Amino acid sequence: LVTFLKSLSIKVRLTALFVILFGTTTILFSASMYFLLDDSLLQDFDNALYNYSIDVSRNIKFGAANDLLVTVDEDKIFPFSSGTALILIRHASGAIMSQTANIGKVEFPYKKEIQNIKKGADSSYTTIEDTEGFPDAEADSYRLITFPIDYIGPSTIFLQIAVPMTTFESQLDRFTRIINYGLPTLLLLA
């Protein structure tokens, strides 16, 4: 390898060095941009989901204090911008008190999420990547928010909403395609 490098002219060696340095910095820059975009898009998605949770929580009806009948008024819930929202209301014990009809037999995680809220978080977020049990899954992954509902005293009732991450996934996929096609072309031009 050393004799091969010595046999190349100084122009070829400088050009190769330039392409290696330029390629390395471009790849590192692209990777950092990907992770920054991922973080920014997820933050925006979570903010939209949080605001949606507030809207949904305002449309929850409670029965008498001793029977805790809870219903979600599905007619008043605005559709989430990324697709169909799966909504359920859960007691801190894990018992499901109410749910929208489109959930089917999907099991949302809740123990860790409720513990995060009890430790002081205003809500808890989880990405569900296994959508096999989801009826008519609209995306490869769903984002789940667990949101406390103030009813009487400390929160013992929690709203859980899972929404498809369609918009999030398509924006990241688009950026990935730009990098996958643009980076080799840029290096070839260099």
PDB file of C-alpha atoms in Angstrom:
ATOM      1  CA  LEU A   1       0.000   0.000   0.000  1.00  0.00           C
ATOM      2  CA  VAL A   2       2.859   2.404   0.860  1.00  0.00           C
ATOM      3  CA  THR A   3       4.633   1.727  -2.452  1.00  0.00           C
ATOM      4  CA  PHE A   4       1.361   2.217  -4.291  1.00  0.00           C
ATOM      5  CA  LEU A   5       0.837   5.600  -2.597  1.00  0.00           C
ATOM      6  CA  LYS A   6       4.402   6.642  -3.417  1.00  0.00           C
ATOM      7  CA  SER A   7       3.871   5.741  -7.066  1.00  0.00           C
ATOM      8  CA  LEU A   8       0.968   8.234  -7.319  1.00  0.00           C
ATOM      9  CA  SER A   9       1.651  11.811  -8.297  1.00  0.00           C
ATOM     10  CA  ILE A  10       1.383  14.560  -5.706  1.00  0.00           C
ATOM     11  CA  LYS A  11      -1.791  15.869  -7.432  1.00  0.00           C
ATOM     12  CA  VAL A  12      -3.527  12.511  -7.082  1.00  0.00           C
ATOM     13  CA  ARG A  13      -2.440  12.184  -3.433  1.00  0.00           C
ATOM     14  CA  LEU A  14      -3.644  15.715  -2.600  1.00  0.00           C
ATOM     15  CA  THR A  15      -6.939  15.087  -4.372  1.00  0.00           C
ATOM     16  CA  ALA A  16      -7.408  11.800  -2.488  1.00  0.00           C
ATOM     17  CA  LEU A  17      -6.590  13.518   0.813  1.00  0.00           C
ATOM     18  CA  PHE A  18      -9.070  16.306   0.020  1.00  0.00           C
ATOM     19  CA  VAL A  19     -11.852  13.826  -0.822  1.00  0.00           C
ATOM     20  CA  ILE A  20     -11.176  11.833   2.368  1.00  0.00           C
ATOM     21  CA  LEU A  21     -11.202  14.946   4.592  1.00  0.00           C
ATOM     22  CA  PHE A  22     -14.170  16.484   2.784  1.00  0.00           C
ATOM     23  CA  GLY A  23     -16.073  13.178   2.829  1.00  0.00           C
ATOM     24  CA  THR A  24     -15.437  12.589   6.527  1.00  0.00           C
ATOM     25  CA  THR A  25     -16.552  16.066   7.555  1.00  0.00           C
ATOM     26  CA  THR A  26     -19.589  15.896   5.252  1.00  0.00           C
ATOM     27  CA  ILE A  27     -20.622  12.513   6.661  1.00  0.00           C
ATOM     28  CA  LEU A  28     -20.197  13.748  10.241  1.00  0.00           C
ATOM     29  CA  PHE A  29     -22.143  16.911   9.447  1.00  0.00           C
ATOM     30  CA  SER A  30     -24.948  14.916   7.798  1.00  0.00           C
ATOM     31  CA  ALA A  31     -25.148  12.522  10.752  1.00  0.00           C
ATOM     32  CA  SER A  32     -25.323  15.383  13.255  1.00  0.00           C
ATOM     33  CA  MET A  33     -27.998  17.103  11.138  1.00  0.00           C
ATOM     34  CA  TYR A  34     -30.014  13.863  11.075  1.00  0.00           C
ATOM     35  CA  PHE A  35     -29.942  13.518  14.871  1.00  0.00           C
ATOM     36  CA  LEU A  36     -30.751  17.208  15.378  1.00  0.00           C
ATOM     37  CA  LEU A  37     -33.667  16.954  12.945  1.00  0.00           C
ATOM     38  CA  ASP A  38     -34.889  13.773  14.638  1.00  0.00           C
ATOM     39  CA  ASP A  39     -34.804  15.478  18.043  1.00  0.00           C
ATOM     40  CA  SER A  40     -36.485  18.649  16.758  1.00  0.00           C
ATOM     41  CA  LEU A  41     -39.261  16.794  14.919  1.00  0.00           C
ATOM     42  CA  LEU A  42     -39.925  14.579  17.950  1.00  0.00           C
ATOM     43  CA  GLN A  43     -40.120  17.640  20.215  1.00  0.00           C
ATOM     44  CA  ASP A  44     -42.626  19.290  17.844  1.00  0.00           C
ATOM     45  CA  PHE A  45     -44.617  16.047  17.608  1.00  0.00           C
ATOM     46  CA  ASP A  46     -44.719  15.710  21.408  1.00  0.00           C
ATOM     47  CA  ASN A  47     -45.866  19.328  21.788  1.00  0.00           C
ATOM     48  CA  ALA A  48     -48.720  18.723  19.339  1.00  0.00           C
ATOM     49  CA  LEU A  49     -49.623  15.510  21.156  1.00  0.00           C
ATOM     50  CA  TYR A  50     -49.576  17.296  24.524  1.00  0.00           C
ATOM     51  CA  ASN A  51     -51.918  20.020  23.235  1.00  0.00           C
ATOM     52  CA  TYR A  52     -54.188  17.365  21.746  1.00  0.00           C
ATOM     53  CA  SER A  53     -54.259  15.590  25.145  1.00  0.00           C
ATOM     54  CA  ILE A  54     -55.421  18.800  26.808  1.00  0.00           C
ATOM     55  CA  ASP A  55     -58.252  19.109  24.248  1.00  0.00           C
ATOM     56  CA  VAL A  56     -59.285  15.492  24.760  1.00  0.00           C
ATOM     57  CA  SER A  57     -59.129  15.749  28.572  1.00  0.00           C
ATOM     58  CA  ARG A  58     -61.570  18.669  28.450  1.00  0.00           C
ATOM     59  CA  ASN A  59     -64.109  16.418  26.724  1.00  0.00           C
ATOM     60  CA  ILE A  60     -64.036  13.622  29.286  1.00  0.00           C
ATOM     61  CA  LYS A  61     -67.182  13.196  31.361  1.00  0.00           C
ATOM     62  CA  PHE A  62     -67.142  11.825  34.884  1.00  0.00           C
ATOM     63  CA  GLY A  63     -70.096  10.182  36.600  1.00  0.00           C
ATOM     64  CA  ALA A  64     -70.841  10.314  40.303  1.00  0.00           C
ATOM     65  CA  ALA A  65     -67.805  10.342  42.592  1.00  0.00           C
ATOM     66  CA  ASN A  66     -68.588   6.930  44.061  1.00  0.00           C
ATOM     67  CA  ASP A  67     -69.031   5.036  40.782  1.00  0.00           C
ATOM     68  CA  LEU A  68     -66.358   6.844  38.705  1.00  0.00           C
ATOM     69  CA  LEU A  69     -68.150   6.336  35.427  1.00  0.00           C
ATOM     70  CA  VAL A  70     -65.825   7.828  32.828  1.00  0.00           C
ATOM     71  CA  THR A  71     -66.671   8.344  29.178  1.00  0.00           C
ATOM     72  CA  VAL A  72     -64.870   9.957  26.285  1.00  0.00           C
ATOM     73  CA  ASP A  73     -67.137  12.052  24.111  1.00  0.00           C
ATOM     74  CA  GLU A  74     -65.851  10.774  20.744  1.00  0.00           C
ATOM     75  CA  ASP A  75     -68.025  13.201  18.782  1.00  0.00           C
ATOM     76  CA  LYS A  76     -66.254  16.210  20.306  1.00  0.00           C
ATOM     77  CA  ILE A  77     -62.676  14.961  19.876  1.00  0.00           C
ATOM     78  CA  PHE A  78     -60.816  16.661  17.059  1.00  0.00           C
ATOM     79  CA  PRO A  79     -58.856  14.254  14.840  1.00  0.00           C
ATOM     80  CA  PHE A  80     -55.100  14.276  15.389  1.00  0.00           C
ATOM     81  CA  SER A  81     -53.282  15.684  12.366  1.00  0.00           C
ATOM     82  CA  SER A  82     -51.162  12.566  11.771  1.00  0.00           C
ATOM     83  CA  GLY A  83     -53.980  10.037  11.767  1.00  0.00           C
ATOM     84  CA  THR A  84     -56.440   8.179  13.955  1.00  0.00           C
ATOM     85  CA  ALA A  85     -55.839   8.542  17.683  1.00  0.00           C
ATOM     86  CA  LEU A  86     -56.317   5.544  19.980  1.00  0.00           C
ATOM     87  CA  ILE A  87     -57.592   6.822  23.335  1.00  0.00           C
ATOM     88  CA  LEU A  88     -58.119   5.169  26.700  1.00  0.00           C
ATOM     89  CA  ILE A  89     -58.589   6.244  30.300  1.00  0.00           C
ATOM     90  CA  ARG A  90     -56.845   4.194  32.934  1.00  0.00           C
ATOM     91  CA  HIS A  91     -56.847   4.095  36.723  1.00  0.00           C
ATOM     92  CA  ALA A  92     -53.437   4.180  38.439  1.00  0.00           C
ATOM     93  CA  SER A  93     -53.980   0.507  39.315  1.00  0.00           C
ATOM     94  CA  GLY A  94     -53.918  -0.281  35.592  1.00  0.00           C
ATOM     95  CA  ALA A  95     -57.635  -0.907  35.178  1.00  0.00           C
ATOM     96  CA  ILE A  96     -59.049   0.494  31.930  1.00  0.00           C
ATOM     97  CA  MET A  97     -62.034   2.691  32.724  1.00  0.00           C
ATOM     98  CA  SER A  98     -62.977   3.739  29.196  1.00  0.00           C
ATOM     99  CA  GLN A  99     -61.605   3.517  25.684  1.00  0.00           C
ATOM    100  CA  THR A 100     -62.473   4.460  22.153  1.00  0.00           C
ATOM    101  CA  ALA A 101     -63.928   1.738  19.985  1.00  0.00           C
ATOM    102  CA  ASN A 102     -60.968   1.556  17.574  1.00  0.00           C
ATOM    103  CA  ILE A 103     -58.394   0.260  20.094  1.00  0.00           C
ATOM    104  CA  GLY A 104     -59.249  -3.410  19.862  1.00  0.00           C
ATOM    105  CA  LYS A 105     -56.998  -5.461  22.138  1.00  0.00           C
ATOM    106  CA  VAL A 106     -53.941  -3.201  22.072  1.00  0.00           C
ATOM    107  CA  GLU A 107     -52.066  -3.086  25.387  1.00  0.00           C
ATOM    108  CA  PHE A 108     -50.461   0.271  26.160  1.00  0.00           C
ATOM    109  CA  PRO A 109     -47.550   0.305  28.603  1.00  0.00           C
ATOM    110  CA  TYR A 110     -48.446   2.279  31.718  1.00  0.00           C
ATOM    111  CA  LYS A 111     -46.458   1.358  34.861  1.00  0.00           C
ATOM    112  CA  LYS A 112     -43.255   3.247  34.056  1.00  0.00           C
ATOM    113  CA  GLU A 113     -45.232   6.114  32.553  1.00  0.00           C
ATOM    114  CA  ILE A 114     -47.394   6.577  35.672  1.00  0.00           C
ATOM    115  CA  GLN A 115     -44.278   6.383  37.878  1.00  0.00           C
ATOM    116  CA  ASN A 116     -42.666   9.201  35.842  1.00  0.00           C
ATOM    117  CA  ILE A 117     -45.735  11.368  36.409  1.00  0.00           C
ATOM    118  CA  LYS A 118     -45.822  10.563  40.126  1.00  0.00           C
ATOM    119  CA  LYS A 119     -42.178  11.689  40.306  1.00  0.00           C
ATOM    120  CA  GLY A 120     -43.184  15.120  38.994  1.00  0.00           C
ATOM    121  CA  ALA A 121     -43.382  14.956  35.184  1.00  0.00           C
ATOM    122  CA  ASP A 122     -46.421  16.668  33.678  1.00  0.00           C
ATOM    123  CA  SER A 123     -46.798  13.789  31.181  1.00  0.00           C
ATOM    124  CA  SER A 124     -44.852  10.800  29.890  1.00  0.00           C
ATOM    125  CA  TYR A 125     -44.031   9.805  26.300  1.00  0.00           C
ATOM    126  CA  THR A 126     -43.257   6.385  24.854  1.00  0.00           C
ATOM    127  CA  THR A 127     -42.658   5.288  21.268  1.00  0.00           C
ATOM    128  CA  ILE A 128     -44.390   2.009  20.444  1.00  0.00           C
ATOM    129  CA  GLU A 129     -42.549   0.332  17.578  1.00  0.00           C
ATOM    130  CA  ASP A 130     -44.378  -3.000  17.630  1.00  0.00           C
ATOM    131  CA  THR A 131     -47.681  -2.220  15.903  1.00  0.00           C
ATOM    132  CA  GLU A 132     -48.638  -5.832  15.182  1.00  0.00           C
ATOM    133  CA  GLY A 133     -51.709  -5.806  17.446  1.00  0.00           C
ATOM    134  CA  PHE A 134     -52.910  -2.393  16.306  1.00  0.00           C
ATOM    135  CA  PRO A 135     -56.131  -2.526  14.302  1.00  0.00           C
ATOM    136  CA  ASP A 136     -55.453  -0.979  10.896  1.00  0.00           C
ATOM    137  CA  ALA A 137     -52.030   0.418  11.891  1.00  0.00           C
ATOM    138  CA  GLU A 138     -51.436   3.646  10.006  1.00  0.00           C
ATOM    139  CA  ALA A 139     -47.668   3.872  10.651  1.00  0.00           C
ATOM    140  CA  ASP A 140     -44.649   1.760  11.570  1.00  0.00           C
ATOM    141  CA  SER A 141     -44.638   3.310  15.050  1.00  0.00           C
ATOM    142  CA  TYR A 142     -46.999   5.120  17.388  1.00  0.00           C
ATOM    143  CA  ARG A 143     -46.251   7.799  19.969  1.00  0.00           C
ATOM    144  CA  LEU A 144     -48.013   7.290  23.302  1.00  0.00           C
ATOM    145  CA  ILE A 145     -48.648  10.047  25.816  1.00  0.00           C
ATOM    146  CA  THR A 146     -49.751   9.313  29.353  1.00  0.00           C
ATOM    147  CA  PHE A 147     -51.423  12.387  30.797  1.00  0.00           C
ATOM    148  CA  PRO A 148     -52.798  12.838  34.341  1.00  0.00           C
ATOM    149  CA  ILE A 149     -56.425  13.877  34.693  1.00  0.00           C
ATOM    150  CA  ASP A 150     -57.233  15.936  37.768  1.00  0.00           C
ATOM    151  CA  TYR A 151     -60.422  14.578  39.186  1.00  0.00           C
ATOM    152  CA  ILE A 152     -60.391  14.597  42.976  1.00  0.00           C
ATOM    153  CA  GLY A 153     -57.132  15.041  44.881  1.00  0.00           C
ATOM    154  CA  PRO A 154     -53.882  13.597  43.546  1.00  0.00           C
ATOM    155  CA  SER A 155     -54.051  12.117  40.064  1.00  0.00           C
ATOM    156  CA  THR A 156     -55.250   8.545  40.050  1.00  0.00           C
ATOM    157  CA  ILE A 157     -56.792   8.675  36.592  1.00  0.00           C
ATOM    158  CA  PHE A 158     -54.666   8.890  33.465  1.00  0.00           C
ATOM    159  CA  LEU A 159     -55.434   9.587  29.840  1.00  0.00           C
ATOM    160  CA  GLN A 160     -53.410   7.580  27.321  1.00  0.00           C
ATOM    161  CA  ILE A 161     -53.384   8.524  23.665  1.00  0.00           C
ATOM    162  CA  ALA A 162     -51.436   6.721  20.952  1.00  0.00           C
ATOM    163  CA  VAL A 163     -51.124   8.398  17.563  1.00  0.00           C
ATOM    164  CA  PRO A 164     -49.406   7.220  14.374  1.00  0.00           C
ATOM    165  CA  MET A 165     -46.039   8.834  13.677  1.00  0.00           C
ATOM    166  CA  THR A 166     -46.740   9.052   9.942  1.00  0.00           C
ATOM    167  CA  THR A 167     -45.655  12.673   9.469  1.00  0.00           C
ATOM    168  CA  PHE A 168     -42.569  12.213  11.633  1.00  0.00           C
ATOM    169  CA  GLU A 169     -41.516   9.060   9.769  1.00  0.00           C
ATOM    170  CA  SER A 170     -42.077  10.564   6.301  1.00  0.00           C
ATOM    171  CA  GLN A 171     -40.024  13.680   7.103  1.00  0.00           C
ATOM    172  CA  LEU A 172     -37.106  11.607   8.428  1.00  0.00           C
ATOM    173  CA  ASP A 173     -37.343   9.240   5.443  1.00  0.00           C
ATOM    174  CA  ARG A 174     -37.218  12.194   3.046  1.00  0.00           C
ATOM    175  CA  PHE A 175     -34.118  13.584   4.768  1.00  0.00           C
ATOM    176  CA  THR A 176     -32.488  10.125   4.732  1.00  0.00           C
ATOM    177  CA  ARG A 177     -33.113   9.805   0.961  1.00  0.00           C
ATOM    178  CA  ILE A 178     -31.550  13.229   0.382  1.00  0.00           C
ATOM    179  CA  ILE A 179     -28.446  12.155   2.309  1.00  0.00           C
ATOM    180  CA  ASN A 180     -28.276   8.722   0.645  1.00  0.00           C
ATOM    181  CA  TYR A 181     -28.375  10.172  -2.878  1.00  0.00           C
ATOM    182  CA  GLY A 182     -26.788  13.561  -2.284  1.00  0.00           C
ATOM    183  CA  LEU A 183     -23.737  12.473  -0.298  1.00  0.00           C
ATOM    184  CA  PRO A 184     -22.301  10.041  -2.881  1.00  0.00           C
ATOM    185  CA  THR A 185     -22.973  12.589  -5.649  1.00  0.00           C
ATOM    186  CA  LEU A 186     -21.201  15.307  -3.651  1.00  0.00           C
ATOM    187  CA  LEU A 187     -18.208  13.063  -3.002  1.00  0.00           C
ATOM    188  CA  LEU A 188     -18.037  12.082  -6.669  1.00  0.00           C
ATOM    189  CA  LEU A 189     -18.061  15.743  -7.691  1.00  0.00           C
ATOM    190  CA  ALA A 190     -15.327  16.474  -5.146  1.00  0.00           C
TER     191      ALA A 190
END
